[in-house]
């Protein structure tokens, strides 16, 4: 009889505490993984743009090449702005998804 009671208590503990905690932990881990991946992608892209711009400055030899680099710099600044805006939207979307999933678990 005590074995059945122990089994029942264990099952109740599992369903009341362990399973929800595991679900929350899995949700947190998934969100963190996606967030870190998005941040690394953003940093990698911005670093690539920055290095490309730095390399462009090495090619300046005369007024025409300076003009070309300045024009490229302006375009790169616009591209970075768009990239940052897109990355911010992606992170906001991940956060909203996380909140929705958290509310479902609650």
Coordinates of N, CA, C and O in Angstrom, one line a residue:
X1 N 0.8 -1.2 0.0 CA 0.0 0.0 0.0 C 0.9 1.3 0.0 O 0.6 2.2 -0.7
X2 N 1.9 1.3 0.8 CA 2.8 2.5 0.9 C 3.5 2.7 -0.4 O 3.8 3.8 -0.8
X3 N 3.8 1.6 -1.2 CA 4.4 1.7 -2.4 C 3.5 2.4 -3.4 O 3.9 3.3 -4.2
X4 N 2.3 2.1 -3.4 CA 1.3 2.8 -4.3 C 1.1 4.2 -3.9 O 1.0 5.1 -4.8
X5 N 1.1 4.6 -2.6 CA 1.0 5.9 -2.2 C 2.3 6.7 -2.6 O 2.2 7.9 -3.1
X6 N 3.4 6.1 -2.5 CA 4.7 6.8 -2.9 C 4.6 7.0 -4.4 O 5.0 8.1 -4.8
X7 N 4.2 6.0 -5.1 CA 4.1 6.2 -6.6 C 3.2 7.3 -7.0 O 3.5 8.1 -7.8
X8 N 2.0 7.4 -6.3 CA 1.0 8.4 -6.6 C 1.6 9.8 -6.2 O 1.4 10.8 -7.0
X9 N 2.3 9.9 -5.1 CA 2.9 11.2 -4.7 C 4.0 11.6 -5.7 O 4.1 12.8 -6.0
X10 N 4.7 10.6 -6.1 CA 5.8 10.9 -7.1 C 5.1 11.4 -8.4 O 5.6 12.4 -9.0
X11 N 4.1 10.8 -8.9 CA 3.4 11.2 -10.1 C 2.8 12.6 -9.9 O 2.9 13.4 -10.9
X12 N 2.2 12.9 -8.8 CA 1.6 14.2 -8.5 C 2.7 15.3 -8.5 O 2.6 16.4 -9.1
X13 N 3.8 15.0 -7.9 CA 5.0 15.9 -7.8 C 5.5 16.2 -9.2 O 5.8 17.3 -9.6
X14 N 5.6 15.1 -10.0 CA 6.1 15.2 -11.4 C 5.1 16.1 -12.2 O 5.6 17.0 -12.9
X15 N 3.8 15.9 -12.1 CA 2.9 16.7 -12.9 C 2.7 18.1 -12.4 O 2.5 19.0 -13.2
X16 N 2.9 18.3 -11.1 CA 2.7 19.6 -10.5 C 3.9 20.5 -10.6 O 3.8 21.7 -10.7
X17 N 5.1 19.9 -10.5 CA 6.3 20.8 -10.4 C 7.4 20.5 -11.4 O 7.9 21.4 -12.1
X18 N 7.7 19.2 -11.6 CA 8.8 18.8 -12.5 C 8.5 19.1 -13.9 O 9.3 19.7 -14.6
X19 N 7.4 18.7 -14.4 CA 7.0 18.8 -15.8 C 6.9 20.3 -16.2 O 7.5 20.7 -17.2
X20 N 6.2 21.1 -15.4 CA 6.2 22.6 -15.7 C 7.6 23.2 -15.7 O 7.9 24.1 -16.5
X21 N 8.4 22.9 -14.7 CA 9.7 23.4 -14.6 C 10.6 23.0 -15.8 O 11.3 23.8 -16.4
X22 N 10.4 21.8 -16.3 CA 11.1 21.3 -17.4 C 10.7 22.1 -18.7 O 11.5 22.5 -19.5
X23 N 9.4 22.3 -18.8 CA 8.8 23.1 -19.9 C 9.3 24.5 -19.9 O 9.7 25.0 -21.0
X24 N 9.4 25.1 -18.8 CA 9.9 26.5 -18.7 C 11.4 26.5 -19.0 O 11.9 27.4 -19.7
X25 N 12.1 25.6 -18.5 CA 13.5 25.5 -18.8 C 13.8 25.3 -20.3 O 14.7 25.9 -20.8
X26 N 13.0 24.4 -20.9 CA 13.2 24.2 -22.4 C 12.9 25.5 -23.1 O 13.6 25.8 -24.1
X27 N 11.8 26.2 -22.7 CA 11.4 27.4 -23.4 C 12.6 28.5 -23.2 O 12.9 29.1 -24.2
X28 N 13.1 28.6 -22.0 CA 14.2 29.6 -21.8 C 15.4 29.2 -22.6 O 16.1 30.1 -23.2
X29 N 15.8 28.0 -22.6 CA 16.9 27.5 -23.4 C 16.8 27.8 -24.9 O 17.7 28.3 -25.5
X30 N 15.6 27.5 -25.4 CA 15.3 27.7 -26.8 C 15.4 29.2 -27.2 O 16.0 29.6 -28.2
X31 N 14.8 30.0 -26.3 CA 14.8 31.5 -26.5 C 16.2 32.0 -26.5 O 16.6 32.8 -27.4
X32 N 17.0 31.6 -25.5 CA 18.4 32.0 -25.4 C 19.2 31.6 -26.6 O 20.0 32.4 -27.1
X33 N 19.0 30.4 -27.0 CA 19.7 29.9 -28.2 C 19.4 30.8 -29.4 O 20.3 31.2 -30.2
X34 N 18.1 31.0 -29.7 CA 17.7 31.8 -30.8 C 18.2 33.3 -30.7 O 18.7 33.9 -31.7
X35 N 18.2 33.8 -29.5 CA 18.6 35.2 -29.3 C 20.1 35.3 -29.5 O 20.6 36.3 -30.2
X36 N 20.9 34.4 -29.0 CA 22.3 34.5 -29.1 C 22.7 34.3 -30.6 O 23.6 35.0 -31.1
X37 N 22.0 33.4 -31.3 CA 22.3 33.1 -32.7 C 22.0 34.4 -33.5 O 22.8 34.8 -34.4
X38 N 20.9 35.1 -33.2 CA 20.6 36.3 -33.9 C 21.6 37.4 -33.7 O 22.0 38.1 -34.6
X39 N 22.1 37.5 -32.4 CA 23.1 38.5 -32.1 C 24.4 38.2 -32.7 O 25.1 39.1 -33.3
X40 N 24.8 36.9 -32.8 CA 26.1 36.6 -33.5 C 26.0 36.9 -35.0 O 26.9 37.4 -35.6
X41 N 24.8 36.5 -35.6 CA 24.6 36.8 -37.0 C 24.8 38.3 -37.2 O 25.4 38.8 -38.2
X42 N 24.1 39.1 -36.4 CA 24.2 40.6 -36.5 C 25.6 41.1 -36.4 O 26.1 41.9 -37.2
X43 N 26.3 40.6 -35.4 CA 27.7 41.1 -35.2 C 28.6 40.6 -36.4 O 29.4 41.4 -36.9
X44 N 28.4 39.4 -36.8 CA 29.2 38.9 -37.9 C 29.0 39.8 -39.2 O 29.9 40.1 -39.9
X45 N 27.7 40.1 -39.5 CA 27.4 40.9 -40.7 C 28.0 42.3 -40.5 O 28.5 42.8 -41.5
X46 N 27.8 42.9 -39.4 CA 28.3 44.3 -39.2 C 29.8 44.3 -39.2 O 30.4 45.2 -39.8
X47 N 30.5 43.3 -38.7 CA 31.9 43.2 -38.7 C 32.4 43.1 -40.2 O 33.4 43.7 -40.6
X48 N 31.7 42.2 -40.9 CA 32.0 42.1 -42.4 C 31.9 43.4 -43.1 O 32.8 43.7 -43.9
X49 N 30.8 44.1 -42.9 CA 30.7 45.4 -43.5 C 31.8 46.4 -43.1 O 32.3 47.1 -44.0
X50 N 32.1 46.4 -41.8 CA 33.2 47.3 -41.4 C 34.5 47.0 -42.0 O 35.3 47.9 -42.4
X51 N 34.8 45.7 -42.0 CA 36.1 45.3 -42.6 C 36.2 45.6 -44.1 O 37.2 46.1 -44.6
X52 N 35.0 45.4 -44.8 CA 35.0 45.8 -46.2 C 35.2 47.3 -46.4 O 35.9 47.7 -47.3
X53 N 34.6 48.1 -45.5 CA 34.8 49.5 -45.6 C 36.3 49.9 -45.3 O 36.9 50.7 -46.0
X54 N 36.9 49.3 -44.4 CA 38.3 49.5 -44.0 C 39.2 49.2 -45.2 O 40.1 49.9 -45.6
X55 N 38.9 48.1 -45.9 CA 39.7 47.6 -47.0 C 39.5 48.7 -48.2 O 40.4 48.9 -48.9
X56 N 38.3 49.2 -48.3 CA 38.1 50.2 -49.3 C 38.9 51.4 -49.2 O 39.4 52.0 -50.2
X57 N 39.2 51.8 -48.0 CA 40.0 53.0 -47.7 C 41.5 52.7 -48.1 O 42.2 53.7 -48.4
X58 N 41.9 51.5 -48.1 CA 43.2 51.1 -48.5 C 43.5 51.4 -50.0 O 44.6 51.5 -50.5
X59 N 42.4 51.4 -50.8 CA 42.5 51.6 -52.2 C 42.5 53.0 -52.7 O 42.6 53.3 -53.9
X60 N 42.4 53.9 -51.7 CA 42.4 55.4 -52.1 C 43.8 55.8 -52.6 O 44.8 55.6 -51.9
X61 N 43.8 56.2 -53.9 CA 45.1 56.6 -54.5 C 45.0 58.1 -55.1 O 46.0 58.7 -55.2
X62 N 43.7 58.5 -55.4 CA 43.5 59.8 -56.0 C 42.1 60.3 -55.6 O 41.4 59.7 -54.9
X63 N 41.8 61.4 -56.2 CA 40.5 62.1 -55.9 C 39.3 61.2 -56.4 O 38.3 61.1 -55.6
X64 N 39.5 60.5 -57.5 CA 38.4 59.6 -58.0 C 38.2 58.4 -57.1 O 37.0 58.1 -56.7
X65 N 39.2 57.8 -56.6 CA 39.1 56.7 -55.8 C 38.6 57.1 -54.4 O 37.8 56.4 -53.7
X66 N 39.0 58.3 -53.9 CA 38.4 58.8 -52.7 C 36.9 59.1 -52.8 O 36.2 58.7 -51.9
X67 N 36.5 59.6 -53.9 CA 35.1 59.9 -54.1 C 34.3 58.5 -54.1 O 33.2 58.4 -53.5
X68 N 34.9 57.5 -54.8 CA 34.2 56.2 -54.8 C 34.1 55.6 -53.4 O 33.1 55.1 -53.1
X69 N 35.2 55.7 -52.6 CA 35.1 55.2 -51.3 C 34.1 55.9 -50.4 O 33.4 55.3 -49.7
X70 N 34.0 57.2 -50.6 CA 33.0 58.0 -49.8 C 31.6 57.6 -50.2 O 30.7 57.4 -49.3
X71 N 31.4 57.4 -51.5 CA 30.1 57.0 -51.9 C 29.7 55.6 -51.4 O 28.6 55.3 -51.0
X72 N 30.7 54.7 -51.4 CA 30.5 53.3 -50.9 C 30.3 53.4 -49.4 O 29.4 52.6 -48.9
X73 N 31.0 54.3 -48.7 CA 30.8 54.4 -47.3 C 29.3 54.9 -47.0 O 28.7 54.3 -46.0
X74 N 28.8 55.8 -47.8 CA 27.4 56.2 -47.5 C 26.4 55.1 -47.8 O 25.5 54.9 -47.0
X75 N 26.7 54.3 -48.8 CA 25.8 53.1 -49.1 C 25.9 52.1 -48.0 O 24.9 51.6 -47.5
X76 N 27.1 51.9 -47.5 CA 27.3 50.9 -46.4 C 26.6 51.4 -45.1 O 26.0 50.6 -44.4
X77 N 26.6 52.7 -44.9 CA 25.9 53.2 -43.7 C 24.4 53.0 -43.8 O 23.8 52.6 -42.8
X78 N 23.9 53.2 -45.0 CA 22.4 52.9 -45.2 C 22.2 51.4 -45.0 O 21.2 51.0 -44.4
X79 N 23.0 50.6 -45.6 CA 22.9 49.1 -45.4 C 22.9 48.7 -44.0 O 22.2 47.8 -43.5
X80 N 23.9 49.3 -43.2 CA 24.0 48.9 -41.8 C 22.7 49.3 -41.0 O 22.3 48.6 -40.2
X81 N 22.2 50.5 -41.4 CA 21.0 51.0 -40.7 C 19.8 50.0 -41.0 O 19.1 49.7 -40.1
X82 N 19.7 49.6 -42.2 CA 18.6 48.6 -42.6 C 18.9 47.3 -41.9 O 17.9 46.7 -41.4
X83 N 20.1 46.9 -41.8 CA 20.4 45.6 -41.1 C 20.1 45.7 -39.7 O 19.5 44.8 -39.1
X84 N 20.5 46.8 -39.0 CA 20.2 47.0 -37.6 C 18.7 47.0 -37.3 O 18.2 46.4 -36.4
X85 N 18.0 47.7 -38.2 CA 16.5 47.7 -38.1 C 15.9 46.3 -38.2 O 15.1 45.9 -37.4
X86 N 16.4 45.6 -39.2 CA 15.9 44.2 -39.4 C 16.2 43.3 -38.2 O 15.4 42.5 -37.7
X87 N 17.5 43.5 -37.7 CA 17.9 42.7 -36.5 C 17.0 43.0 -35.3 O 16.7 42.1 -34.5
X88 N 16.8 44.3 -35.1 CA 15.9 44.7 -34.0 C 14.5 44.1 -34.1 O 14.0 43.6 -33.1
X89 N 14.0 44.1 -35.3 CA 12.7 43.5 -35.5 C 12.7 42.0 -35.2 O 11.7 41.5 -34.6
X90 N 13.8 41.4 -35.6 CA 13.9 39.9 -35.4 C 13.9 39.6 -33.9 O 13.3 38.7 -33.4
X91 N 14.7 40.4 -33.2 CA 14.8 40.2 -31.7 C 13.5 40.5 -31.0 O 13.1 39.8 -30.1
X92 N 12.8 41.5 -31.5 CA 11.5 41.8 -30.9 C 10.5 40.7 -31.2 O 9.7 40.3 -30.3
X93 N 10.5 40.1 -32.4 CA 9.7 39.0 -32.7 C 10.0 37.8 -31.8 O 9.1 37.1 -31.3
X94 N 11.3 37.5 -31.6 CA 11.6 36.4 -30.7 C 11.1 36.7 -29.3 O 10.6 35.8 -28.6
X95 N 11.2 37.9 -28.8 CA 10.8 38.3 -27.5 C 9.3 38.1 -27.4 O 8.7 37.6 -26.4
X96 N 8.5 38.5 -28.4 CA 7.1 38.4 -28.4 C 6.7 36.9 -28.4 O 5.8 36.5 -27.7
X97 N 7.4 36.1 -29.2 CA 7.1 34.7 -29.2 C 7.4 34.1 -27.8 O 6.6 33.3 -27.4
X98 N 8.4 34.5 -27.2 CA 8.8 34.0 -25.9 C 7.7 34.3 -24.9 O 7.3 33.5 -24.1
X99 N 7.2 35.6 -24.9 CA 6.2 36.0 -24.0 C 4.9 35.2 -24.2 O 4.3 34.7 -23.2
X100 N 4.5 35.0 -25.5 CA 3.3 34.2 -25.8 C 3.5 32.8 -25.2 O 2.5 32.2 -24.7
X101 N 4.6 32.2 -25.5 CA 4.8 30.8 -25.0 C 4.8 30.7 -23.5 O 4.3 29.8 -22.9
X102 N 5.4 31.7 -22.9 CA 5.4 31.8 -21.4 C 4.0 31.9 -20.8 O 3.7 31.2 -19.8
X103 N 3.2 32.7 -21.5 CA 1.8 32.8 -21.0 C 1.1 31.5 -21.2 O 0.2 31.2 -20.3
X104 N 1.3 30.8 -22.2 CA 0.7 29.5 -22.4 C 1.1 28.5 -21.3 O 0.2 27.8 -20.8
X105 N 2.3 28.6 -20.9 CA 2.8 27.7 -19.9 C 2.2 28.1 -18.5 O 2.0 27.2 -17.7
X106 N 2.0 29.4 -18.3 CA 1.5 29.8 -17.0 C 0.1 29.4 -16.9 O -0.4 29.1 -15.9

